[in-house]
Short mmCIF file of C-alpha atoms in Angstrom, two decimals:
data_model
loop_
_atom_site.label_atom_id
_atom_site.label_comp_id
_atom_site.label_asym_id
_atom_site.label_seq_id
_atom_site.Cartn_x
_atom_site.Cartn_y
_atom_site.Cartn_z
CA UNK A 1 56.91 51.80 67.07
CA UNK A 2 59.72 54.19 66.38
CA UNK A 3 61.78 54.20 63.22
CA UNK A 4 64.80 52.34 64.69
CA UNK A 5 62.61 49.53 66.04
CA UNK A 6 60.85 49.25 62.66
CA UNK A 7 64.20 49.13 60.90
CA UNK A 8 65.52 46.43 63.25
CA UNK A 9 62.34 44.39 62.84
CA UNK A 10 62.57 44.62 59.07
CA UNK A 11 66.30 43.67 59.16
CA UNK A 12 65.48 40.60 61.30
CA UNK A 13 62.79 39.57 58.85
CA UNK A 14 65.17 39.88 55.96
CA UNK A 15 67.82 37.91 57.84
CA UNK A 16 65.37 35.11 58.46
CA UNK A 17 64.26 35.10 54.80
CA UNK A 18 67.85 34.98 53.66
CA UNK A 19 68.60 32.12 55.99
CA UNK A 20 65.63 30.19 54.65
CA UNK A 21 66.78 30.70 51.05
CA UNK A 22 70.27 29.57 52.00
CA UNK A 23 69.00 26.44 53.67
CA UNK A 24 66.80 25.67 50.59
CA UNK A 25 69.78 25.97 48.35
CA UNK A 26 71.88 23.70 50.54
CA UNK A 27 69.19 21.02 50.29
CA UNK A 28 69.03 21.38 46.49
CA UNK A 29 70.66 18.85 44.14
CA UNK A 30 71.66 19.90 40.69
CA UNK A 31 72.51 17.77 37.72
CA UNK A 32 75.10 18.62 35.05
CA UNK A 33 76.08 16.79 31.93
CA UNK A 34 79.00 16.63 29.61
CA UNK A 35 78.41 17.97 26.08
CA UNK A 36 77.47 14.53 24.81
CA UNK A 37 75.78 13.31 27.96
CA UNK A 38 78.34 10.45 28.44
CA UNK A 39 78.88 11.76 31.97
CA UNK A 40 76.26 13.03 34.41
CA UNK A 41 77.29 14.70 37.64
CA UNK A 42 75.17 15.60 40.69
CA UNK A 43 76.13 18.39 43.05
CA UNK A 44 74.44 19.44 46.29
CA UNK A 45 73.72 23.09 47.05
CA UNK A 46 76.56 23.01 49.52
CA UNK A 47 78.90 22.32 46.60
CA UNK A 48 79.49 18.68 47.48
CA UNK A 49 79.82 16.37 44.46
CA UNK A 50 77.47 13.47 45.27
CA UNK A 51 77.39 11.31 42.14
CA UNK A 52 79.12 10.80 38.80
CA UNK A 53 77.60 8.44 36.32
CA UNK A 54 79.16 7.33 33.07
CA UNK A 55 77.14 5.83 30.21
CA UNK A 56 78.68 2.35 30.05
CA UNK A 57 77.66 1.86 26.39
CA UNK A 58 79.85 4.77 25.48
CA UNK A 59 82.98 3.86 27.45
CA UNK A 60 84.68 1.78 24.72
CA UNK A 61 84.59 4.75 22.38
CA UNK A 62 86.81 7.04 24.52
CA UNK A 63 90.20 6.78 26.22
CA UNK A 64 90.74 7.72 29.90
CA UNK A 65 91.94 11.35 29.06
CA UNK A 66 88.82 12.05 27.11
CA UNK A 67 86.55 10.53 29.71
CA UNK A 68 88.30 12.67 32.38
CA UNK A 69 87.47 15.72 30.30
CA UNK A 70 83.86 14.67 30.13
CA UNK A 71 83.80 14.37 33.93
CA UNK A 72 85.18 17.86 34.27
CA UNK A 73 82.58 19.19 31.86
CA UNK A 74 79.74 17.53 33.68
CA UNK A 75 80.89 18.75 37.07
CA UNK A 76 81.43 22.29 35.73
CA UNK A 77 77.96 22.24 34.20
CA UNK A 78 76.42 21.17 37.50
CA UNK A 79 78.32 23.90 39.40
CA UNK A 80 77.23 26.53 36.89
CA UNK A 81 73.58 25.41 37.19
CA UNK A 82 73.95 25.59 40.96
CA UNK A 83 75.35 29.14 40.72
CA UNK A 84 72.49 30.20 38.49
CA UNK A 85 69.90 28.69 40.85
CA UNK A 86 71.54 30.53 43.76
CA UNK A 87 71.55 33.85 41.82
CA UNK A 88 67.86 33.40 41.06
CA UNK A 89 67.02 32.53 44.65
CA UNK A 90 68.88 35.62 46.01
CA UNK A 91 67.80 38.01 43.25
CA UNK A 92 64.96 39.61 45.21
CA UNK A 93 67.35 40.39 48.12
CA UNK A 94 69.95 41.81 45.76
CA UNK A 95 67.41 43.95 43.98
CA UNK A 96 66.08 45.25 47.33
CA UNK A 97 69.59 46.08 48.58
CA UNK A 98 70.39 47.94 45.30
CA UNK A 99 67.19 49.96 45.62
CA UNK A 100 68.06 50.85 49.19
CA UNK A 101 71.51 51.91 48.17
CA UNK A 102 70.13 54.12 45.37
CA UNK A 103 67.70 55.66 47.75
CA UNK A 104 70.51 56.35 50.28
CA UNK A 105 72.59 58.00 47.61
CA UNK A 106 69.68 60.23 46.70
CA UNK A 107 69.52 61.64 50.29
CA UNK A 108 70.96 65.06 50.80
#
């Protein structure tokens, strides 16, 4: 097999692996919490908010504005956790691309 064919075969393998990781992330569901766990939010890997749960025992302690802030905290926490999971899942591909870029820069 010549070099071009090998390169294209490897590129196709990487494309398939990246697609599999992307699909795995999209199926993922991540949970986030407000700082006091009064609100719990669930987000799919696609970014879709799927559930918000409030601790009913805590509701009388807070007004609507504070509860709204807790919802924002919980959703933001879930999105941050999703972003971190995505970074971890794609880290091997990013590292490989960085190595390839460094190798290319070293060429005369």
